[in-house]
Amino acid sequence: MTEPTSGAAKQELQDFLRTADKLTLDDRRLLVQQALVLFEQNYVHLPMKAAMHAVNPVQRLRLLAVRLSRQTPQTMGPEWRFHAELSEIFHSVRDLHTNYLLPQPFSGRIAFLPYLIEEHYDGDQRRYVVTKTVQDFSSPGFGPGVEVTHWNGIPIDRAVDMNAARFAGSNPAARHARGLQSMTIRPLRVHVPPDESWVVLTYVGQDGIQRELSTTWRVSDNLPPFVNADEVSAAATAQGLDLGADEISRALKLLYVPEAVTSQESLGGAELTAEPAAPGADIVTSMPGFFRARSVVTPSGTFGHIRVFSFSVNDPDAFVREFVRLVGLLPQNGLILDVRDNGGGHIFASEFLLQTLTPRPILPEPTQFITTNLNLRICRRHKENPTGQIDLGPWCPSMEQALETGAVFSAAFPITPAGGANALGQQYFGPVVLVTNALCYSATDIFAGGFQDHKIGKILGTDDNTGAGGANVWTHELLKLLLDVPDSPYKPLPGGAGMRVSIRRSLRVHDLAGTPVEDLGVVPDFRHHMTRRDVLQGNEDLLARAGEILAGQPVRRLDVQVAAAQLTLTTALVDRADIYLDGRPAASVDVTQQVTTVPVPGAGSAQVIRVEGFQGGELVAARTILRS
């Protein structure tokens, strides 16, 4: 067997752990006290989690504080045990937004095995196969395609379920998916290290022979994130991110797709093309860490396919612009929009993207604080937006009233500005199918919910629902900066430790208005069981199923050319067009041919021109033209 040697510096787990004890007893007491502040005063989901999962994290933290008060430096026990207990309390609420972040030297590190395991279905039975191995790792008879049967002597399906019980996940599908994902890779920032130093894998090779492989857990530096969630910025205050999934996404690139690793959010446009994608070809993107765009050939036709890996950007406008550029180069007869494994990120980016796919105005999801004195202090301090990064004024009146009425939650207001969510308007006019799984979380849950609530298209899920993370998440450090006053309850955390908490919960809109996203998630319209061909041959059956859904759906067109006093409309499957100049109605015309010229006095001087296309009285297409 050859151990992996490429990539960042690596060491065996047991060697790494010898250097890991850093916290004093006072440090541990402080961490528990600060966790109590977050859970008692900030955590928006506490009533719901106590009801749905029968947990009491506040009481568990109080008991841990009592035990620590009775300990001495000589009797306090090993640090790993403290980390495990505090992590377990955070995990008990099954909320991937609410985390204890381990201190140095765990922060920024990943523990991994040199292979990746994925599941597929054979009829109704789950099977597990190795799909990737780390570069320079080899073992006789081992590689992609071998079927895994046992993990340290435990049948693999049972081992995954046992592992799933250790990690947060707000519904069974999410817990199972997270349990499988963490079998071979764990970000030590959010997960305690594996208990075992090595793993014995039992597998059946392509030759039908059963073998065993023993591999040690190794530890390596991970790639850094693009967004600093600990500073007062628009990106930090609008975070909707599963940190564990984001860490794993970066680690997978580092270990298995090093050519996609970049040090910048956007690479610029020096090598970009304006040529439409040839059938089966990829399009070079300026944001390879966030998109993969290509034309895919399926039995039902050739369609566009965009994989959105993450919404965790600093500049949501640039993110949307690059998406618009990519979809413009893809086939216009149907788009497969794939957000599987996307742990979320900037809520603006997720909700800004929706407008590009629909003629309907986007209503961003509203959010609520839990009403506590501490949350009210934070809202009052940022009522007038003193930093220029966060305006909490809309929530203040209801928070103040709640002190008298006893209301549990504040009134609900969106985080995403409605103007930004509707600034560009529709850019893609073909049908769209959204592909999801149980690792879609947070801002991606919000995106999937908005996609469904605005009736943009059908959702094809490889799991029964999305990960069900419905909240805006703030870090302890961000809270400390937002309430930077002498009597602040937020104290600096020792050793580089951190914490995160769900601060505002999100609610669905339109038909499901007021329904929380947390724990419920988004249920797909169609369910697809991943096949062996999917996990080993580039999602062939999944893309074929998506193509079937797209085939036969209407492909509309609404192009607009502007002259001084007229518009020329090129349309398909549109029978009426209403025209607005700078928000005011200017003309309405019946469309009876593919090209229609409409006299519109003042069109040449208008700053914003919007054309809405109807079929049978229903709004089916819209084009917004912004002019400087």
XYZ file of C-alpha atoms in Angstrom:
628
model
C 0.000 0.000 0.000
C 1.245 3.480 -0.850
C 0.211 6.373 1.403
C -0.693 9.732 -0.163
C 2.095 12.266 -0.319
C 0.732 15.076 -2.502
C -0.982 18.280 -1.410
C -0.594 20.036 1.936
C 1.627 18.699 4.715
C -0.004 15.732 6.451
C 0.553 13.888 9.708
C -1.020 10.900 11.405
C -3.938 11.661 13.710
C -2.305 10.235 16.826
C 0.769 12.447 16.299
C -1.436 15.504 15.824
C -3.420 14.859 19.013
C -0.275 14.802 21.158
C 0.030 18.558 20.596
C -3.643 19.403 21.071
C -4.065 20.038 24.840
C -4.011 23.832 25.232
C -6.999 24.975 27.329
C -6.838 25.730 31.056
C -9.680 25.003 33.465
C -10.646 28.688 33.431
C -10.744 28.548 29.636
C -13.199 25.661 29.772
C -15.423 27.453 32.270
C -15.476 30.561 30.075
C -16.455 28.552 26.995
C -19.413 26.987 28.805
C -20.528 30.377 30.168
C -20.436 31.917 26.683
C -22.336 28.966 25.223
C -25.047 29.625 27.822
C -25.325 33.237 26.668
C -25.869 32.141 23.073
C -28.429 29.442 23.841
C -30.416 31.407 26.435
C -30.372 34.859 24.807
C -29.721 34.495 21.059
C -30.759 31.066 19.798
C -33.877 31.555 17.695
C -34.812 27.872 17.342
C -34.647 26.925 21.044
C -38.440 26.534 21.613
C -38.861 24.543 18.395
C -35.867 22.280 19.054
C -36.973 21.555 22.630
C -40.409 20.547 21.307
C -39.352 18.567 18.222
C -36.294 16.786 19.614
C -37.000 16.737 23.370
C -33.651 18.347 24.229
C -32.570 20.869 26.852
C -29.133 22.264 25.921
C -29.392 25.044 28.506
C -29.736 22.600 31.402
C -26.938 20.429 30.045
C -24.644 23.459 29.899
C -25.581 24.408 33.460
C -24.724 20.905 34.659
C -21.418 21.012 32.806
C -20.667 24.377 34.443
C -21.380 22.902 37.876
C -19.025 19.982 37.255
C -16.286 22.317 36.036
C -16.715 24.460 39.166
C -15.853 21.407 41.277
C -12.788 20.423 39.277
C -9.161 21.433 39.678
C -6.416 21.566 37.040
C -5.312 18.166 38.319
C -8.749 16.526 38.101
C -10.248 18.209 35.024
C -9.468 15.353 32.637
C -8.169 15.376 29.056
C -9.127 18.191 26.732
C -10.585 15.914 24.066
C -13.243 14.804 26.554
C -14.279 18.407 27.210
C -14.444 19.152 23.476
C -16.524 16.020 22.916
C -19.060 16.927 25.604
C -19.456 20.555 24.571
C -19.750 19.515 20.914
C -22.377 16.922 21.837
C -24.488 19.591 23.563
C -24.371 21.779 20.449
C -25.117 18.775 18.224
C -28.123 17.811 20.376
C -30.270 20.553 18.815
C -29.611 19.101 15.342
C -28.836 22.491 13.885
C -25.847 22.811 11.572
C -25.872 26.573 12.080
C -25.278 26.324 15.809
C -21.777 25.058 16.461
C -18.961 24.880 18.932
C -15.816 25.615 16.912
C -12.779 23.899 18.328
C -9.698 26.015 19.143
C -6.177 25.726 17.819
C -4.658 23.449 16.660
C -7.977 21.991 15.387
C -9.095 25.141 13.573
C -8.319 25.059 9.870
C -7.489 21.330 9.895
C -9.207 18.302 8.394
C -8.973 14.633 9.310
C -9.360 12.336 6.330
C -8.972 8.861 4.921
C -7.484 8.595 1.418
C -10.721 7.581 -0.313
C -14.306 8.747 -0.737
C -17.361 6.512 -0.249
C -20.749 7.223 -1.842
C -24.013 5.326 -1.878
C -26.285 4.189 -4.647
C -29.366 2.012 -4.888
C -29.739 -1.472 -6.293
C -33.516 -1.771 -6.298
C -34.530 -0.781 -2.770
C -31.175 -1.729 -1.257
C -28.460 0.793 -0.494
C -24.965 -0.088 -1.615
C -21.725 1.733 -0.917
C -18.819 2.128 -3.324
C -15.489 3.906 -3.355
C -15.728 6.697 -5.942
C -12.404 8.542 -5.543
C -8.955 8.027 -4.064
C -6.396 10.628 -3.110
C -3.640 11.146 -5.663
C -0.616 8.869 -5.092
C -2.597 6.440 -2.905
C -2.824 2.861 -4.086
C -3.469 -0.626 -2.752
C -3.802 -3.935 -4.647
C -7.328 -4.476 -5.925
C -8.549 -1.177 -4.440
C -9.898 1.849 -6.302
C -13.052 3.502 -7.631
C -15.844 0.996 -8.128
C -15.043 -1.441 -5.306
C -18.040 -2.187 -3.101
C -17.643 -1.557 0.631
C -19.290 -4.161 2.861
C -17.916 -3.527 6.389
C -16.345 -0.737 8.416
C -14.180 -1.967 11.298
C -16.149 -5.207 11.173
C -19.552 -3.468 11.273
C -21.861 -3.826 8.240
C -21.393 -0.554 6.370
C -25.063 0.510 6.362
C -25.222 0.113 10.136
C -21.904 1.898 10.567
C -23.213 4.888 8.585
C -26.346 5.080 10.724
C -24.290 4.878 13.919
C -22.075 7.670 12.658
C -25.118 9.722 11.619
C -26.385 9.707 15.200
C -23.225 11.580 16.274
C -23.646 14.519 13.932
C -26.258 17.223 13.662
C -28.912 16.910 11.016
C -32.455 18.167 11.400
C -34.234 15.311 9.583
C -33.481 11.621 8.910
C -32.300 12.216 5.329
C -29.919 14.974 6.441
C -28.534 12.904 9.315
C -27.896 9.911 7.060
C -26.211 12.048 4.396
C -24.009 13.740 6.979
C -23.199 10.402 8.582
C -21.960 9.002 5.256
C -20.032 12.151 4.341
C -18.176 12.199 7.658
C -17.076 8.563 7.405
C -13.964 9.587 5.486
C -13.503 13.347 5.979
C -14.080 15.520 9.042
C -13.309 19.213 9.475
C -11.791 19.449 12.951
C -13.086 22.998 13.329
C -16.609 21.645 13.836
C -16.116 17.947 14.640
C -14.103 16.268 17.340
C -11.373 13.989 15.953
C -12.193 10.356 15.139
C -12.035 7.952 18.085
C -10.044 5.356 16.129
C -6.500 5.905 14.863
C -7.066 3.679 11.831
C -9.954 2.086 9.937
C -10.222 -1.439 8.548
C -12.337 -1.411 5.395
C -13.772 -4.643 4.001
C -14.542 -4.448 0.300
C -15.223 -6.562 -2.776
C -13.030 -5.734 -5.751
C -13.944 -5.753 -9.429
C -12.602 -9.323 -9.538
C -15.173 -10.437 -6.957
C -12.553 -11.128 -4.282
C -13.182 -9.832 -0.749
C -10.249 -7.998 0.824
C -9.445 -5.787 3.790
C -7.630 -2.461 3.783
C -6.259 -0.769 6.905
C -5.623 2.984 6.623
C -4.709 5.543 9.244
C -6.571 8.786 9.755
C -4.403 11.675 8.654
C -4.588 15.389 9.407
C -3.921 18.217 6.965
C -4.467 21.947 6.631
C -7.653 22.885 4.806
C -8.149 25.621 2.232
C -9.207 28.934 3.825
C -12.716 30.317 3.251
C -13.334 33.310 1.007
C -15.652 35.035 3.519
C -14.564 36.228 6.971
C -17.665 35.621 9.087
C -16.091 37.249 12.157
C -16.065 40.827 10.824
C -18.847 43.378 10.578
C -19.663 43.196 6.875
C -22.705 42.608 4.696
C -21.408 39.137 3.814
C -20.909 38.186 7.481
C -24.249 39.502 8.733
C -26.183 37.844 5.873
C -24.628 34.411 6.362
C -26.739 31.315 5.886
C -24.058 28.628 5.893
C -23.503 25.069 7.025
C -19.886 25.548 8.073
C -19.164 21.816 8.132
C -20.362 21.357 4.552
C -18.389 24.404 3.449
C -15.236 23.052 5.094
C -15.772 19.658 3.475
C -16.395 21.221 0.062
C -13.051 23.012 0.235
C -11.327 19.875 1.518
C -12.714 17.778 -1.346
C -11.289 20.240 -3.850
C -7.924 20.133 -2.109
C -7.800 16.331 -1.983
C -9.558 15.285 -5.183
C -9.846 18.263 -7.557
C -6.702 20.333 -6.936
C -6.990 21.929 -10.386
C -10.151 23.734 -9.164
C -8.353 25.301 -6.191
C -8.110 29.088 -6.407
C -6.961 31.725 -3.946
C -9.419 34.323 -5.241
C -13.195 34.466 -5.358
C -13.182 35.529 -9.020
C -10.384 35.043 -11.550
C -11.413 37.772 -13.988
C -12.293 37.302 -17.636
C -8.959 36.951 -19.435
C -9.587 33.399 -20.702
C -13.367 33.506 -20.931
C -15.257 32.801 -24.126
C -18.365 34.319 -25.621
C -19.027 31.249 -27.766
C -22.035 29.060 -26.894
C -21.217 25.661 -25.431
C -20.893 22.788 -27.887
C -22.909 19.659 -27.002
C -21.183 17.888 -24.113
C -18.645 20.700 -23.556
C -17.813 22.749 -20.473
C -17.659 26.551 -20.373
C -14.682 28.156 -18.656
C -15.893 30.189 -15.678
C -14.253 33.025 -13.798
C -15.532 31.455 -10.553
C -14.501 27.764 -10.654
C -14.930 27.470 -6.902
C -18.620 28.247 -7.311
C -19.796 27.088 -10.747
C -19.414 24.358 -13.284
C -21.338 25.057 -16.488
C -21.695 22.704 -19.454
C -23.970 21.405 -22.166
C -25.129 17.838 -21.461
C -26.495 15.344 -23.958
C -29.321 13.190 -22.574
C -31.702 10.708 -24.240
C -34.350 13.463 -24.142
C -32.216 16.154 -25.736
C -29.289 18.481 -25.133
C -29.689 20.850 -22.183
C -27.714 23.295 -20.096
C -26.306 22.115 -16.776
C -24.933 24.366 -14.049
C -23.589 23.037 -10.781
C -23.636 25.677 -8.035
C -21.165 24.488 -5.397
C -21.584 27.318 -2.900
C -23.217 30.689 -2.253
C -20.412 31.697 0.130
C -19.248 34.836 -1.683
C -18.408 38.381 -0.643
C -19.895 39.959 -3.775
C -23.375 38.571 -4.578
C -23.802 40.906 -7.558
C -20.659 39.543 -9.251
C -21.859 36.019 -8.463
C -25.174 36.644 -10.235
C -23.479 38.359 -13.196
C -21.277 35.321 -13.778
C -24.305 33.021 -13.544
C -26.124 35.155 -16.140
C -23.103 35.020 -18.459
C -22.926 31.251 -18.165
C -26.623 30.552 -18.773
C -26.465 32.808 -21.828
C -23.923 30.441 -23.393
C -25.891 27.272 -22.639
C -28.755 25.703 -24.614
C -31.883 27.820 -24.153
C -34.350 24.937 -24.364
C -33.887 23.757 -20.781
C -31.595 24.138 -17.761
C -30.606 21.589 -15.112
C -29.645 23.636 -12.055
C -27.790 21.361 -9.645
C -27.255 22.557 -6.046
C -26.512 19.195 -4.410
C -24.055 19.349 -1.482
C -24.271 23.167 -1.454
C -24.074 24.234 2.200
C -25.201 27.794 1.496
C -23.417 31.079 2.162
C -24.495 34.647 1.382
C -28.300 34.854 1.593
C -28.292 37.783 -0.869
C -26.558 35.608 -3.483
C -29.114 32.819 -3.171
C -32.174 35.074 -3.379
C -30.705 37.424 -6.022
C -30.286 34.392 -8.287
C -33.984 33.532 -8.311
C -35.014 36.563 -10.394
C -32.935 35.400 -13.364
C -35.188 32.362 -13.860
C -38.718 33.758 -13.568
C -40.862 36.682 -14.732
C -42.540 36.902 -11.321
C -41.352 39.463 -8.751
C -39.240 37.818 -6.065
C -40.461 38.066 -2.485
C -37.433 37.377 -0.245
C -38.047 35.152 2.757
C -38.816 37.114 5.947
C -36.886 36.381 9.154
C -37.507 36.698 12.888
C -35.459 37.130 16.052
C -36.423 35.405 19.271
C -37.449 38.176 21.671
C -34.917 38.556 24.476
C -33.432 41.564 26.212
C -30.026 40.851 24.666
C -31.368 40.618 21.130
C -33.275 43.859 21.697
C -30.045 45.586 22.832
C -28.334 44.475 19.610
C -31.251 45.660 17.462
C -31.382 49.042 19.191
C -27.649 49.546 18.721
C -27.991 48.948 14.963
C -31.381 50.608 14.511
C -29.862 53.424 12.445
C -27.292 51.209 10.660
C -24.238 52.954 12.205
C -21.735 50.605 10.542
C -23.323 50.851 7.091
C -23.406 47.031 6.993
C -26.530 46.000 8.905
C -29.852 47.719 9.504
C -31.870 46.150 12.311
C -34.351 49.003 12.566
C -37.339 47.093 11.097
C -37.216 44.510 13.893
C -37.022 47.019 16.781
C -40.698 48.024 17.261
C -41.965 44.467 17.530
C -39.066 43.501 19.817
C -39.889 46.373 22.170
C -43.589 45.541 22.091
C -42.834 41.892 22.869
C -41.495 42.881 26.288
C -45.099 43.826 27.127
C -47.047 41.239 25.119
C -44.819 38.235 25.756
C -44.543 37.390 22.048
C -41.898 34.715 21.473
C -40.706 36.088 18.123
C -40.318 39.485 16.558
C -42.164 40.549 13.440
C -40.731 39.078 10.238
C -38.713 41.081 7.713
C -36.429 39.952 4.882
C -32.648 40.093 5.099
C -32.278 40.290 1.321
C -33.261 43.710 -0.095
C -36.255 43.375 -2.412
C -34.687 45.857 -4.840
C -31.607 43.709 -5.326
C -33.728 40.574 -5.614
C -35.564 42.135 -8.579
C -32.963 44.455 -10.131
C -32.036 42.348 -13.173
C -35.180 40.384 -13.816
C -35.537 37.247 -15.889
C -32.527 36.210 -17.965
C -33.319 32.596 -18.872
C -36.587 31.755 -20.636
C -36.446 27.988 -21.022
C -37.788 25.514 -18.442
C -35.649 24.819 -15.374
C -35.376 21.773 -13.122
C -33.632 22.129 -9.760
C -31.647 19.142 -8.433
C -31.314 18.886 -4.643
C -30.226 16.482 -1.921
C -30.140 16.320 1.872
C -26.808 18.191 2.019
C -28.441 21.346 0.616
C -28.550 23.644 3.597
C -29.171 27.165 4.824
C -28.988 29.728 1.976
C -29.457 26.776 -0.388
C -32.590 25.754 1.538
C -33.757 29.344 1.152
C -32.984 29.222 -2.576
C -34.839 25.909 -3.029
C -37.774 27.230 -1.010
C -37.905 30.375 -3.145
C -37.648 28.298 -6.322
C -40.661 26.262 -5.219
C -42.662 29.140 -3.722
C -42.322 31.269 -6.869
C -43.240 28.281 -9.070
C -40.081 28.591 -11.161
C -39.916 24.911 -12.087
C -39.862 21.348 -10.807
C -37.495 20.044 -8.115
C -35.780 16.684 -8.580
C -34.377 15.374 -5.295
C -31.928 12.558 -4.710
C -33.167 12.548 -1.083
C -36.604 12.948 0.480
C -35.973 16.607 1.350
C -33.251 19.212 1.682
C -31.126 19.604 4.811
C -33.683 21.947 6.422
C -31.509 24.750 7.719
C -33.671 27.849 7.893
C -31.743 30.633 9.573
C -29.289 33.486 9.409
C -26.206 32.524 11.419
C -23.848 34.855 13.319
C -20.582 33.981 14.987
C -19.801 34.747 18.613
C -17.072 37.129 17.466
C -19.513 39.010 15.223
C -21.984 39.334 18.097
C -19.183 40.692 20.279
C -18.376 43.326 17.649
C -22.026 44.250 17.124
C -22.455 44.861 20.871
C -19.108 46.502 21.557
C -19.975 48.092 24.922
C -18.265 47.867 28.342
C -20.987 45.689 29.887
C -21.307 43.317 26.936
C -21.956 39.692 27.959
C -19.766 38.504 25.061
C -16.206 37.804 26.197
C -13.167 36.894 24.057
C -12.944 33.141 23.609
C -9.690 31.396 24.518
C -7.282 29.565 22.252
C -8.906 30.562 18.964
C -12.137 28.757 19.866
C -15.385 29.965 18.308
C -19.139 29.521 18.373
C -21.981 30.154 15.931
C -25.702 30.501 16.542
C -28.896 30.688 14.495
C -29.918 34.295 15.135
C -32.886 34.872 12.754
C -35.182 32.130 11.504
C -36.501 32.218 7.928
C -40.085 31.652 6.800
C -41.547 30.498 3.497
C -43.624 32.832 1.283
C -46.724 32.675 -0.959
C -48.657 29.383 -0.567
C -46.570 28.304 2.455
C -46.308 31.781 3.972
C -45.187 31.667 7.602
C -43.946 28.058 7.515
C -40.429 27.747 8.993
C -37.718 26.196 6.849
C -35.838 24.755 9.845
C -36.324 21.002 10.374
C -38.871 20.819 7.516
C -36.775 21.693 4.476
C -38.004 21.559 0.896
C -39.709 18.423 -0.412
C -38.937 17.720 -4.094
C -41.565 17.136 -6.772
C -39.730 14.053 -8.047
C -37.442 11.575 -6.264
C -34.437 9.934 -7.935
C -32.460 7.116 -6.324
C -28.805 7.481 -7.258
C -27.537 4.567 -9.334
C -24.107 2.999 -9.706
C -23.767 4.781 -13.049
C -24.546 8.062 -11.298
C -21.821 7.812 -8.680
C -19.180 6.335 -10.992
C -20.040 7.793 -14.408
C -20.874 11.449 -13.954
C -24.542 11.304 -12.871
C -25.687 9.798 -16.174
C -29.044 8.482 -14.939
C -29.744 11.564 -12.820
C -29.178 13.868 -15.802
C -31.311 11.610 -17.986
C -34.158 11.875 -15.452
C -33.794 15.659 -15.354
C -33.869 15.708 -19.166
C -37.128 13.745 -19.151
C -38.691 16.376 -16.906
C -37.504 19.231 -19.138
C -38.499 17.607 -22.431
C -41.777 18.848 -23.842
C -42.018 21.867 -21.519
C -42.592 25.233 -23.207
C -39.523 27.158 -24.357
C -40.386 30.836 -24.467
C -38.569 33.792 -25.944
C -38.768 37.499 -25.270
C -35.999 39.607 -26.830
C -36.236 43.392 -26.920
C -34.449 45.922 -29.132
C -34.808 49.596 -28.234
C -34.962 52.550 -30.630
C -35.771 56.192 -29.931
C -39.543 55.805 -30.099
C -40.210 52.111 -30.575
C -39.420 48.617 -29.358
C -38.918 45.538 -31.519
C -40.027 42.354 -29.764
C -38.951 38.871 -30.829
C -41.153 36.347 -29.057
C -42.200 32.720 -28.788
C -45.260 31.402 -26.919
C -46.317 34.926 -25.924
C -49.644 36.432 -27.032
C -49.553 39.816 -25.262
C -46.860 42.256 -24.186
C -47.197 45.069 -21.638
C -44.485 47.732 -21.669
C -43.374 49.949 -18.778
C -40.976 52.891 -18.912
C -39.371 53.816 -15.593
C -42.132 51.973 -13.746
C -45.054 53.593 -15.588
C -47.295 51.774 -18.122
C -46.506 52.879 -21.677
C -48.129 50.390 -24.057
C -49.901 47.047 -24.358
C -50.006 45.073 -27.593
C -51.344 41.735 -28.764
C -48.552 39.567 -30.207
C -49.555 37.598 -33.294
C -46.199 37.023 -34.980
C -42.622 36.263 -34.028
C -41.347 39.824 -34.565
C -43.488 42.755 -33.442
C -42.677 46.457 -33.660
C -44.371 48.611 -31.009
C -44.398 52.451 -31.112
C -43.392 53.647 -27.612
C -42.732 57.389 -27.370
C -39.939 58.108 -24.890
C -38.405 54.638 -25.077
C -35.057 56.067 -26.131
C -34.701 58.188 -22.987
C -36.102 55.770 -20.384
C -33.693 54.486 -17.738
C -35.574 51.243 -17.039
C -37.642 49.442 -19.666
C -39.653 46.396 -18.624
C -41.591 44.225 -21.031
C -43.957 41.622 -19.585
C -45.127 38.770 -21.811
C -48.383 36.920 -21.234
C -50.002 33.789 -22.583
C -53.683 33.230 -21.914
C -53.613 36.040 -19.357
C -50.766 34.492 -17.339
C -47.418 36.219 -16.903
C -44.915 33.851 -18.541
C -41.872 35.973 -19.474
C -40.368 39.353 -18.655
C -37.389 41.337 -19.853
C -35.854 44.241 -17.911
C -33.454 46.600 -19.659
C -31.336 48.901 -17.474
C -29.806 51.900 -19.225
C -27.285 54.340 -17.801
